[in-house]
């Protein structure tokens, strides 16, 4: 199996079977963002405690790239400190710019590495990560 095929399968798995999709019933930091160029939208909810992302959920609509990225991001940041989550967001941005980045802490993110070949799709992939940064900033 080619690496591109494996990555495509990982992306489609997260799109068809999103992790952490839904909303919290109680208090959580909520960030709503959209990508007006393609119509993707996300509502991200974060629960943090003592500097750690305890849980994350999302709802929204969009292409397979944006929804898969949101699913992967929520999985990747749970249990991470705020600093680790922000570092991961920074590394993901570098990945989207075509830099060679490894995610030993959540390798599935590397499945999105091919998105950088399609500049119009980079905003799709980074939408959830931008919501994460905004949510962390609002939670301070």
mmCIF file of N, CA and C in Angstrom:
data_model
loop_
_atom_site.group_PDB
_atom_site.id
_atom_site.type_symbol
_atom_site.label_atom_id
_atom_site.label_comp_id
_atom_site.label_asym_id
_atom_site.label_seq_id
_atom_site.Cartn_x
_atom_site.Cartn_y
_atom_site.Cartn_z
ATOM 1 N N UNK A 1 0.840 -1.182 0.000
ATOM 2 C CA UNK A 1 0.000 0.000 0.000
ATOM 3 C C UNK A 1 0.885 1.246 0.000
ATOM 4 N N UNK A 2 0.581 2.170 -0.851
ATOM 5 C CA UNK A 2 1.307 3.431 -0.925
ATOM 6 C C UNK A 2 1.004 4.276 0.313
ATOM 7 N N UNK A 3 1.969 5.115 0.687
ATOM 8 C CA UNK A 3 1.782 5.989 1.840
ATOM 9 C C UNK A 3 0.608 6.939 1.613
ATOM 10 N N UNK A 4 0.467 7.474 0.394
ATOM 11 C CA UNK A 4 -0.655 8.364 0.098
ATOM 12 C C UNK A 4 -1.995 7.668 0.301
ATOM 13 N N UNK A 5 -2.066 6.384 -0.060
ATOM 14 C CA UNK A 5 -3.307 5.629 0.139
ATOM 15 C C UNK A 5 -3.604 5.451 1.621
ATOM 16 N N UNK A 6 -2.567 5.177 2.395
ATOM 17 C CA UNK A 6 -2.738 5.034 3.839
ATOM 18 C C UNK A 6 -3.228 6.347 4.437
ATOM 19 N N UNK A 7 -2.589 7.447 4.058
ATOM 20 C CA UNK A 7 -3.003 8.754 4.560
ATOM 21 C C UNK A 7 -4.449 9.051 4.175
ATOM 22 N N UNK A 8 -4.821 8.742 2.950
ATOM 23 C CA UNK A 8 -6.193 8.975 2.493
ATOM 24 C C UNK A 8 -7.175 8.172 3.346
ATOM 25 N N UNK A 9 -6.803 6.946 3.678
ATOM 26 C CA UNK A 9 -7.677 6.100 4.508
ATOM 27 C C UNK A 9 -7.830 6.662 5.916
ATOM 28 N N UNK A 10 -6.741 7.163 6.469
ATOM 29 C CA UNK A 10 -6.794 7.760 7.810
ATOM 30 C C UNK A 10 -7.710 8.983 7.792
ATOM 31 N N UNK A 11 -7.550 9.824 6.783
ATOM 32 C CA UNK A 11 -8.381 11.026 6.667
ATOM 33 C C UNK A 11 -9.850 10.643 6.530
ATOM 34 N N UNK A 12 -10.152 9.701 5.660
ATOM 35 C CA UNK A 12 -11.543 9.304 5.451
ATOM 36 C C UNK A 12 -12.127 8.609 6.682
ATOM 37 N N UNK A 13 -11.300 7.879 7.423
ATOM 38 C CA UNK A 13 -11.790 7.255 8.648
ATOM 39 C C UNK A 13 -12.221 8.323 9.656
ATOM 40 N N UNK A 14 -11.405 9.357 9.809
ATOM 41 C CA UNK A 14 -11.761 10.433 10.744
ATOM 42 C C UNK A 14 -12.965 11.226 10.238
ATOM 43 N N UNK A 15 -13.119 11.323 8.937
ATOM 44 C CA UNK A 15 -14.270 12.044 8.368
ATOM 45 C C UNK A 15 -15.566 11.244 8.569
ATOM 46 N N UNK A 16 -15.514 9.953 8.295
ATOM 47 C CA UNK A 16 -16.713 9.115 8.400
ATOM 48 C C UNK A 16 -17.024 8.711 9.839
ATOM 49 N N UNK A 17 -16.000 8.640 10.674
ATOM 50 C CA UNK A 17 -16.148 8.238 12.077
ATOM 51 C C UNK A 17 -15.436 9.248 12.971
ATOM 52 N N UNK A 18 -15.947 10.480 13.008
ATOM 53 C CA UNK A 18 -15.233 11.518 13.753
ATOM 54 C C UNK A 18 -15.166 11.213 15.247
ATOM 55 N N UNK A 19 -14.004 11.492 15.788
ATOM 56 C CA UNK A 19 -13.810 11.342 17.227
ATOM 57 C C UNK A 19 -14.189 12.663 17.891
ATOM 58 N N UNK A 20 -14.790 12.568 19.062
ATOM 59 C CA UNK A 20 -15.098 13.737 19.893
ATOM 60 C C UNK A 20 -16.084 14.695 19.237
ATOM 61 N N UNK A 21 -16.941 14.183 18.381
ATOM 62 C CA UNK A 21 -17.973 15.022 17.771
ATOM 63 C C UNK A 21 -19.120 15.143 18.755
ATOM 64 N N UNK A 22 -19.566 16.366 18.998
ATOM 65 C CA UNK A 22 -20.663 16.612 19.920
ATOM 66 C C UNK A 22 -20.388 17.839 20.769
ATOM 67 N N UNK A 23 -21.253 18.048 21.729
ATOM 68 C CA UNK A 23 -21.147 19.220 22.589
ATOM 69 C C UNK A 23 -21.185 18.783 24.045
ATOM 70 N N UNK A 24 -20.559 19.591 24.888
ATOM 71 C CA UNK A 24 -20.633 19.382 26.327
ATOM 72 C C UNK A 24 -21.916 20.009 26.849
ATOM 73 N N UNK A 25 -22.495 19.376 27.845
ATOM 74 C CA UNK A 25 -23.710 19.912 28.472
ATOM 75 C C UNK A 25 -23.389 21.009 29.473
ATOM 76 N N UNK A 26 -22.211 20.927 30.084
ATOM 77 C CA UNK A 26 -21.843 21.904 31.103
ATOM 78 C C UNK A 26 -20.853 22.914 30.532
ATOM 79 N N UNK A 27 -20.258 23.681 31.414
ATOM 80 C CA UNK A 27 -19.361 24.762 30.989
ATOM 81 C C UNK A 27 -18.151 24.258 30.217
ATOM 82 N N UNK A 28 -17.872 24.980 29.160
ATOM 83 C CA UNK A 28 -16.666 24.744 28.362
ATOM 84 C C UNK A 28 -16.409 26.009 27.562
ATOM 85 N N UNK A 29 -15.153 26.270 27.269
ATOM 86 C CA UNK A 29 -14.814 27.381 26.386
ATOM 87 C C UNK A 29 -15.287 26.982 24.991
ATOM 88 N N UNK A 30 -16.037 27.861 24.344
ATOM 89 C CA UNK A 30 -16.566 27.574 23.014
ATOM 90 C C UNK A 30 -16.064 28.606 22.019
ATOM 91 N N UNK A 31 -15.567 28.123 20.900
ATOM 92 C CA UNK A 31 -15.075 28.995 19.829
ATOM 93 C C UNK A 31 -15.762 28.576 18.536
ATOM 94 N N UNK A 32 -16.365 29.547 17.865
ATOM 95 C CA UNK A 32 -16.996 29.308 16.572
ATOM 96 C C UNK A 32 -16.184 30.012 15.500
ATOM 97 N N UNK A 33 -15.735 29.249 14.510
ATOM 98 C CA UNK A 33 -14.990 29.815 13.388
ATOM 99 C C UNK A 33 -15.554 29.264 12.089
ATOM 100 N N UNK A 34 -15.350 30.033 11.024
ATOM 101 C CA UNK A 34 -15.713 29.520 9.710
ATOM 102 C C UNK A 34 -14.686 29.945 8.682
ATOM 103 N N UNK A 35 -14.703 29.256 7.576
ATOM 104 C CA UNK A 35 -13.839 29.569 6.452
ATOM 105 C C UNK A 35 -14.757 30.061 5.331
ATOM 106 N N UNK A 36 -14.884 31.374 5.166
ATOM 107 C CA UNK A 36 -15.840 31.904 4.197
ATOM 108 C C UNK A 36 -15.520 31.544 2.749
ATOM 109 N N UNK A 37 -14.280 31.172 2.465
ATOM 110 C CA UNK A 37 -13.942 30.850 1.078
ATOM 111 C C UNK A 37 -14.531 29.516 0.626
ATOM 112 N N UNK A 38 -14.794 28.608 1.578
ATOM 113 C CA UNK A 38 -15.345 27.306 1.167
ATOM 114 C C UNK A 38 -16.579 26.897 1.963
ATOM 115 N N UNK A 39 -16.885 27.611 3.026
ATOM 116 C CA UNK A 39 -18.076 27.300 3.807
ATOM 117 C C UNK A 39 -17.866 26.383 4.988
ATOM 118 N N UNK A 40 -16.639 25.940 5.227
ATOM 119 C CA UNK A 40 -16.373 25.110 6.404
ATOM 120 C C UNK A 40 -16.672 25.923 7.661
ATOM 121 N N UNK A 41 -17.256 25.264 8.646
ATOM 122 C CA UNK A 41 -17.470 25.934 9.929
ATOM 123 C C UNK A 41 -17.281 24.915 11.048
ATOM 124 N N UNK A 42 -16.800 25.433 12.179
ATOM 125 C CA UNK A 42 -16.548 24.571 13.330
ATOM 126 C C UNK A 42 -16.926 25.307 14.600
ATOM 127 N N UNK A 43 -17.432 24.547 15.538
ATOM 128 C CA UNK A 43 -17.655 25.025 16.893
ATOM 129 C C UNK A 43 -16.849 24.081 17.781
ATOM 130 N N UNK A 44 -15.799 24.617 18.375
ATOM 131 C CA UNK A 44 -14.900 23.830 19.209
ATOM 132 C C UNK A 44 -15.170 24.147 20.666
ATOM 133 N N UNK A 45 -15.233 23.114 21.482
ATOM 134 C CA UNK A 45 -15.371 23.291 22.921
ATOM 135 C C UNK A 45 -14.183 22.650 23.613
ATOM 136 N N UNK A 46 -13.627 23.390 24.564
ATOM 137 C CA UNK A 46 -12.474 22.925 25.331
ATOM 138 C C UNK A 46 -12.770 22.951 26.817
ATOM 139 N N UNK A 47 -12.293 21.941 27.494
ATOM 140 C CA UNK A 47 -12.308 21.927 28.951
ATOM 141 C C UNK A 47 -10.859 21.831 29.404
ATOM 142 N N UNK A 48 -10.441 22.824 30.159
ATOM 143 C CA UNK A 48 -9.084 22.811 30.693
ATOM 144 C C UNK A 48 -9.148 22.880 32.215
ATOM 145 N N UNK A 49 -8.135 22.310 32.832
ATOM 146 C CA UNK A 49 -8.041 22.355 34.284
ATOM 147 C C UNK A 49 -6.576 22.324 34.657
ATOM 148 N N UNK A 50 -6.181 23.309 35.448
ATOM 149 C CA UNK A 50 -4.805 23.397 35.943
ATOM 150 C C UNK A 50 -3.781 23.276 34.818
ATOM 151 N N UNK A 51 -4.054 23.965 33.708
ATOM 152 C CA UNK A 51 -3.100 24.015 32.615
ATOM 153 C C UNK A 51 -3.063 22.812 31.697
ATOM 154 N N UNK A 52 -4.085 21.960 31.780
ATOM 155 C CA UNK A 52 -4.149 20.750 30.948
ATOM 156 C C UNK A 52 -5.467 20.734 30.186
ATOM 157 N N UNK A 53 -5.406 20.346 28.919
ATOM 158 C CA UNK A 53 -6.626 20.162 28.126
ATOM 159 C C UNK A 53 -7.222 18.827 28.554
ATOM 160 N N UNK A 54 -8.292 18.903 29.340
ATOM 161 C CA UNK A 54 -8.912 17.677 29.826
ATOM 162 C C UNK A 54 -9.765 17.005 28.757
ATOM 163 N N UNK A 55 -10.457 17.837 27.955
ATOM 164 C CA UNK A 55 -11.336 17.272 26.940
ATOM 165 C C UNK A 55 -11.582 18.310 25.852
ATOM 166 N N UNK A 56 -11.962 17.821 24.682
ATOM 167 C CA UNK A 56 -12.254 18.698 23.551
ATOM 168 C C UNK A 56 -13.301 18.020 22.686
ATOM 169 N N UNK A 57 -14.238 18.825 22.210
ATOM 170 C CA UNK A 57 -15.273 18.330 21.307
ATOM 171 C C UNK A 57 -15.525 19.364 20.236
ATOM 172 N N UNK A 58 -16.128 18.900 19.143
ATOM 173 C CA UNK A 58 -16.433 19.830 18.067
ATOM 174 C C UNK A 58 -17.727 19.437 17.360
ATOM 175 N N UNK A 59 -18.339 20.418 16.764
ATOM 176 C CA UNK A 59 -19.428 20.220 15.822
ATOM 177 C C UNK A 59 -19.115 21.096 14.624
ATOM 178 N N UNK A 60 -19.804 20.873 13.555
ATOM 179 C CA UNK A 60 -19.606 21.713 12.387
ATOM 180 C C UNK A 60 -19.890 20.971 11.116
ATOM 181 N N UNK A 61 -19.659 21.672 10.033
ATOM 182 C CA UNK A 61 -19.861 21.110 8.706
ATOM 183 C C UNK A 61 -18.712 21.555 7.832
ATOM 184 N N UNK A 62 -18.323 20.682 6.932
ATOM 185 C CA UNK A 62 -17.261 21.056 6.019
ATOM 186 C C UNK A 62 -16.751 19.873 5.242
ATOM 187 N N UNK A 63 -15.688 20.115 4.541
ATOM 188 C CA UNK A 63 -15.079 19.087 3.701
ATOM 189 C C UNK A 63 -14.386 18.028 4.558
ATOM 190 N N UNK A 64 -13.973 16.970 3.906
ATOM 191 C CA UNK A 64 -13.316 15.878 4.626
ATOM 192 C C UNK A 64 -12.030 16.335 5.300
ATOM 193 N N UNK A 65 -11.330 17.278 4.700
ATOM 194 C CA UNK A 65 -10.080 17.767 5.293
ATOM 195 C C UNK A 65 -10.356 18.509 6.595
ATOM 196 N N UNK A 66 -11.307 19.431 6.590
ATOM 197 C CA UNK A 66 -11.560 20.226 7.799
ATOM 198 C C UNK A 66 -12.128 19.375 8.932
ATOM 199 N N UNK A 67 -13.054 18.483 8.622
ATOM 200 C CA UNK A 67 -13.669 17.667 9.665
ATOM 201 C C UNK A 67 -12.692 16.614 10.187
ATOM 202 N N UNK A 68 -11.871 16.047 9.310
ATOM 203 C CA UNK A 68 -10.857 15.086 9.751
ATOM 204 C C UNK A 68 -9.810 15.758 10.624
ATOM 205 N N UNK A 69 -9.410 16.950 10.221
ATOM 206 C CA UNK A 69 -8.425 17.687 11.000
ATOM 207 C C UNK A 69 -8.969 17.997 12.390
ATOM 208 N N UNK A 70 -10.240 18.376 12.474
ATOM 209 C CA UNK A 70 -10.858 18.663 13.772
ATOM 210 C C UNK A 70 -10.897 17.405 14.640
ATOM 211 N N UNK A 71 -11.250 16.282 14.035
ATOM 212 C CA UNK A 71 -11.292 15.025 14.767
ATOM 213 C C UNK A 71 -9.911 14.653 15.293
ATOM 214 N N UNK A 72 -8.904 14.752 14.425
ATOM 215 C CA UNK A 72 -7.540 14.424 14.835
ATOM 216 C C UNK A 72 -7.033 15.375 15.898
ATOM 217 N N UNK A 73 -7.324 16.660 15.722
ATOM 218 C CA UNK A 73 -6.845 17.657 16.683
ATOM 219 C C UNK A 73 -7.425 17.393 18.069
ATOM 220 N N UNK A 74 -8.736 17.110 18.154
ATOM 221 C CA UNK A 74 -9.326 16.880 19.470
ATOM 222 C C UNK A 74 -8.720 15.647 20.137
ATOM 223 N N UNK A 75 -8.421 14.631 19.357
ATOM 224 C CA UNK A 75 -7.759 13.444 19.904
ATOM 225 C C UNK A 75 -6.347 13.766 20.370
ATOM 226 N N UNK A 76 -5.644 14.540 19.558
ATOM 227 C CA UNK A 76 -4.231 14.805 19.822
ATOM 228 C C UNK A 76 -3.993 15.651 21.057
ATOM 229 N N UNK A 77 -4.870 16.605 21.346
ATOM 230 C CA UNK A 77 -4.593 17.549 22.436
ATOM 231 C C UNK A 77 -5.125 17.109 23.791
ATOM 232 N N UNK A 78 -6.003 16.131 23.821
ATOM 233 C CA UNK A 78 -6.538 15.688 25.113
ATOM 234 C C UNK A 78 -5.420 15.147 25.987
ATOM 235 N N UNK A 79 -5.367 15.647 27.210
ATOM 236 C CA UNK A 79 -4.348 15.216 28.159
ATOM 237 C C UNK A 79 -3.033 15.975 28.045
ATOM 238 N N UNK A 80 -2.943 16.852 27.066
ATOM 239 C CA UNK A 80 -1.729 17.652 26.885
ATOM 240 C C UNK A 80 -1.823 18.934 27.711
ATOM 241 N N UNK A 81 -0.666 19.431 28.104
ATOM 242 C CA UNK A 81 -0.666 20.739 28.754
ATOM 243 C C UNK A 81 -0.999 21.786 27.703
ATOM 244 N N UNK A 82 -1.370 22.970 28.157
ATOM 245 C CA UNK A 82 -1.656 24.072 27.234
ATOM 246 C C UNK A 82 -0.430 24.335 26.353
ATOM 247 N N UNK A 83 0.743 24.325 26.956
ATOM 248 C CA UNK A 83 1.964 24.572 26.205
ATOM 249 C C UNK A 83 2.193 23.497 25.146
ATOM 250 N N UNK A 84 1.953 22.242 25.498
ATOM 251 C CA UNK A 84 2.121 21.154 24.535
ATOM 252 C C UNK A 84 1.104 21.276 23.396
ATOM 253 N N UNK A 85 -0.132 21.640 23.724
ATOM 254 C CA UNK A 85 -1.167 21.804 22.691
ATOM 255 C C UNK A 85 -0.813 22.942 21.745
ATOM 256 N N UNK A 86 -0.313 24.041 22.294
ATOM 257 C CA UNK A 86 0.088 25.171 21.441
ATOM 258 C C UNK A 86 1.300 24.817 20.595
ATOM 259 N N UNK A 87 2.231 24.054 21.160
ATOM 260 C CA UNK A 87 3.385 23.599 20.387
ATOM 261 C C UNK A 87 2.933 22.695 19.245
ATOM 262 N N UNK A 88 1.978 21.823 19.523
ATOM 263 C CA UNK A 88 1.456 20.943 18.490
ATOM 264 C C UNK A 88 0.779 21.758 17.381
ATOM 265 N N UNK A 89 0.044 22.796 17.768
ATOM 266 C CA UNK A 89 -0.597 23.675 16.783
ATOM 267 C C UNK A 89 0.450 24.376 15.925
ATOM 268 N N UNK A 90 1.529 24.796 16.539
ATOM 269 C CA UNK A 90 2.608 25.446 15.802
ATOM 270 C C UNK A 90 3.264 24.468 14.824
ATOM 271 N N UNK A 91 3.512 23.252 15.279
ATOM 272 C CA UNK A 91 4.107 22.240 14.403
ATOM 273 C C UNK A 91 3.160 21.875 13.260
ATOM 274 N N UNK A 92 1.856 21.856 13.548
ATOM 275 C CA UNK A 92 0.893 21.562 12.494
ATOM 276 C C UNK A 92 0.911 22.667 11.431
ATOM 277 N N UNK A 93 1.013 23.910 11.871
ATOM 278 C CA UNK A 93 1.122 25.029 10.916
ATOM 279 C C UNK A 93 2.362 24.868 10.038
ATOM 280 N N UNK A 94 3.463 24.449 10.637
ATOM 281 C CA UNK A 94 4.684 24.213 9.869
ATOM 282 C C UNK A 94 4.480 23.091 8.855
ATOM 283 N N UNK A 95 3.780 22.045 9.263
ATOM 284 C CA UNK A 95 3.473 20.942 8.360
ATOM 285 C C UNK A 95 2.674 21.444 7.159
ATOM 286 N N UNK A 96 1.735 22.341 7.409
ATOM 287 C CA UNK A 96 0.898 22.885 6.339
ATOM 288 C C UNK A 96 1.694 23.794 5.401
ATOM 289 N N UNK A 97 2.835 24.276 5.864
ATOM 290 C CA UNK A 97 3.700 25.100 5.022
ATOM 291 C C UNK A 97 4.729 24.256 4.265
ATOM 292 N N UNK A 98 4.624 22.938 4.405
ATOM 293 C CA UNK A 98 5.497 22.050 3.657
ATOM 294 C C UNK A 98 6.754 21.621 4.384
ATOM 295 N N UNK A 99 6.879 22.004 5.645
ATOM 296 C CA UNK A 99 8.053 21.604 6.410
ATOM 297 C C UNK A 99 7.921 20.154 6.865
ATOM 298 N N UNK A 100 9.038 19.483 6.999
ATOM 299 C CA UNK A 100 9.041 18.106 7.489
ATOM 300 C C UNK A 100 8.869 18.134 9.005
ATOM 301 N N UNK A 101 7.745 17.646 9.456
ATOM 302 C CA UNK A 101 7.417 17.657 10.879
ATOM 303 C C UNK A 101 6.934 16.263 11.257
ATOM 304 N N UNK A 102 7.386 15.784 12.400
ATOM 305 C CA UNK A 102 6.909 14.506 12.910
ATOM 306 C C UNK A 102 6.098 14.734 14.166
ATOM 307 N N UNK A 103 5.080 13.920 14.337
ATOM 308 C CA UNK A 103 4.223 14.001 15.513
ATOM 309 C C UNK A 103 4.293 12.678 16.252
ATOM 310 N N UNK A 104 5.356 12.506 17.012
ATOM 311 C CA UNK A 104 5.505 11.279 17.784
ATOM 312 C C UNK A 104 4.370 11.130 18.796
ATOM 313 N N UNK A 105 3.804 12.281 19.203
ATOM 314 C CA UNK A 105 2.752 12.262 20.201
ATOM 315 C C UNK A 105 1.384 11.935 19.602
ATOM 316 N N UNK A 106 1.229 12.014 18.265
ATOM 317 C CA UNK A 106 -0.020 11.645 17.591
ATOM 318 C C UNK A 106 0.257 11.590 16.093
ATOM 319 N N UNK A 107 0.763 10.462 15.645
ATOM 320 C CA UNK A 107 1.261 10.306 14.282
ATOM 321 C C UNK A 107 0.197 10.475 13.202
ATOM 322 N N UNK A 108 -1.070 10.251 13.522
ATOM 323 C CA UNK A 108 -2.112 10.363 12.499
ATOM 324 C C UNK A 108 -2.167 11.754 11.868
ATOM 325 N N UNK A 109 -1.696 12.769 12.592
ATOM 326 C CA UNK A 109 -1.682 14.118 12.033
ATOM 327 C C UNK A 109 -0.849 14.196 10.759
ATOM 328 N N UNK A 110 0.138 13.346 10.646
ATOM 329 C CA UNK A 110 0.996 13.353 9.467
ATOM 330 C C UNK A 110 0.232 12.968 8.204
ATOM 331 N N UNK A 111 -0.946 12.361 8.355
ATOM 332 C CA UNK A 111 -1.775 12.024 7.201
ATOM 333 C C UNK A 111 -2.215 13.268 6.445
ATOM 334 N N UNK A 112 -2.223 14.406 7.116
ATOM 335 C CA UNK A 112 -2.636 15.658 6.476
ATOM 336 C C UNK A 112 -1.484 16.387 5.797
ATOM 337 N N UNK A 113 -0.308 15.785 5.779
ATOM 338 C CA UNK A 113 0.864 16.454 5.221
ATOM 339 C C UNK A 113 0.713 16.801 3.746
ATOM 340 N N UNK A 114 -0.038 16.034 2.999
ATOM 341 C CA UNK A 114 -0.214 16.296 1.573
ATOM 342 C C UNK A 114 -1.073 17.501 1.254
ATOM 343 N N UNK A 115 -1.773 18.021 2.256
ATOM 344 C CA UNK A 115 -2.642 19.173 2.040
ATOM 345 C C UNK A 115 -1.848 20.381 1.549
ATOM 346 N N UNK A 116 -0.588 20.486 1.959
ATOM 347 C CA UNK A 116 0.201 21.663 1.569
ATOM 348 C C UNK A 116 0.395 21.765 0.056
ATOM 349 N N UNK A 117 0.140 20.697 -0.663
ATOM 350 C CA UNK A 117 0.238 20.738 -2.130
ATOM 351 C C UNK A 117 -0.958 21.459 -2.754
ATOM 352 N N UNK A 118 -1.981 21.713 -1.951
ATOM 353 C CA UNK A 118 -3.205 22.355 -2.416
ATOM 354 C C UNK A 118 -3.471 23.582 -1.543
ATOM 355 N N UNK A 119 -2.866 24.723 -1.882
ATOM 356 C CA UNK A 119 -2.944 25.911 -1.028
ATOM 357 C C UNK A 119 -4.364 26.304 -0.599
ATOM 358 N N UNK A 120 -5.339 26.094 -1.444
ATOM 359 C CA UNK A 120 -6.712 26.458 -1.085
ATOM 360 C C UNK A 120 -7.255 25.585 0.042
ATOM 361 N N UNK A 121 -6.665 24.420 0.258
ATOM 362 C CA UNK A 121 -7.153 23.499 1.288
ATOM 363 C C UNK A 121 -6.453 23.683 2.630
ATOM 364 N N UNK A 122 -5.392 24.476 2.660
ATOM 365 C CA UNK A 122 -4.670 24.682 3.917
ATOM 366 C C UNK A 122 -5.582 25.307 4.963
ATOM 367 N N UNK A 123 -6.418 26.257 4.553
ATOM 368 C CA UNK A 123 -7.348 26.878 5.505
ATOM 369 C C UNK A 123 -8.336 25.862 6.048
ATOM 370 N N UNK A 124 -8.697 24.882 5.234
ATOM 371 C CA UNK A 124 -9.593 23.818 5.688
ATOM 372 C C UNK A 124 -8.927 23.028 6.826
ATOM 373 N N UNK A 125 -7.680 22.661 6.609
ATOM 374 C CA UNK A 125 -6.955 21.836 7.580
ATOM 375 C C UNK A 125 -6.639 22.588 8.864
ATOM 376 N N UNK A 126 -6.439 23.898 8.768
ATOM 377 C CA UNK A 126 -6.024 24.668 9.949
ATOM 378 C C UNK A 126 -7.176 25.295 10.718
ATOM 379 N N UNK A 127 -8.397 25.174 10.227
ATOM 380 C CA UNK A 127 -9.546 25.811 10.886
ATOM 381 C C UNK A 127 -9.683 25.378 12.347
ATOM 382 N N UNK A 128 -9.673 24.094 12.604
ATOM 383 C CA UNK A 128 -9.816 23.600 13.980
ATOM 384 C C UNK A 128 -8.642 24.023 14.855
ATOM 385 N N UNK A 129 -7.446 24.057 14.273
ATOM 386 C CA UNK A 129 -6.255 24.452 15.027
ATOM 387 C C UNK A 129 -6.311 25.929 15.385
ATOM 388 N N UNK A 130 -6.843 26.747 14.491
ATOM 389 C CA UNK A 130 -7.024 28.169 14.797
ATOM 390 C C UNK A 130 -8.056 28.338 15.909
ATOM 391 N N UNK A 131 -9.093 27.505 15.890
ATOM 392 C CA UNK A 131 -10.091 27.540 16.968
ATOM 393 C C UNK A 131 -9.454 27.135 18.296
ATOM 394 N N UNK A 132 -8.571 26.148 18.260
ATOM 395 C CA UNK A 132 -7.861 25.728 19.471
ATOM 396 C C UNK A 132 -7.066 26.886 20.052
ATOM 397 N N UNK A 133 -6.275 27.545 19.216
ATOM 398 C CA UNK A 133 -5.478 28.679 19.702
ATOM 399 C C UNK A 133 -6.367 29.768 20.305
ATOM 400 N N UNK A 134 -7.447 30.082 19.622
ATOM 401 C CA UNK A 134 -8.362 31.115 20.105
ATOM 402 C C UNK A 134 -8.999 30.688 21.421
ATOM 403 N N UNK A 135 -9.390 29.446 21.513
ATOM 404 C CA UNK A 135 -10.003 28.935 22.746
ATOM 405 C C UNK A 135 -9.051 28.984 23.925
ATOM 406 N N UNK A 136 -7.812 28.612 23.691
ATOM 407 C CA UNK A 136 -6.801 28.664 24.763
ATOM 408 C C UNK A 136 -6.579 30.114 25.179
ATOM 409 N N UNK A 137 -6.521 31.011 24.212
ATOM 410 C CA UNK A 137 -6.332 32.422 24.500
ATOM 411 C C UNK A 137 -7.506 32.978 25.317
ATOM 412 N N UNK A 138 -8.718 32.592 24.960
ATOM 413 C CA UNK A 138 -9.905 33.064 25.675
ATOM 414 C C UNK A 138 -10.023 32.467 27.065
ATOM 415 N N UNK A 139 -9.406 31.323 27.272
ATOM 416 C CA UNK A 139 -9.511 30.628 28.561
ATOM 417 C C UNK A 139 -8.546 31.179 29.598
ATOM 418 N N UNK A 140 -7.640 32.073 29.185
ATOM 419 C CA UNK A 140 -6.634 32.613 30.124
ATOM 420 C C UNK A 140 -7.253 33.544 31.141
#
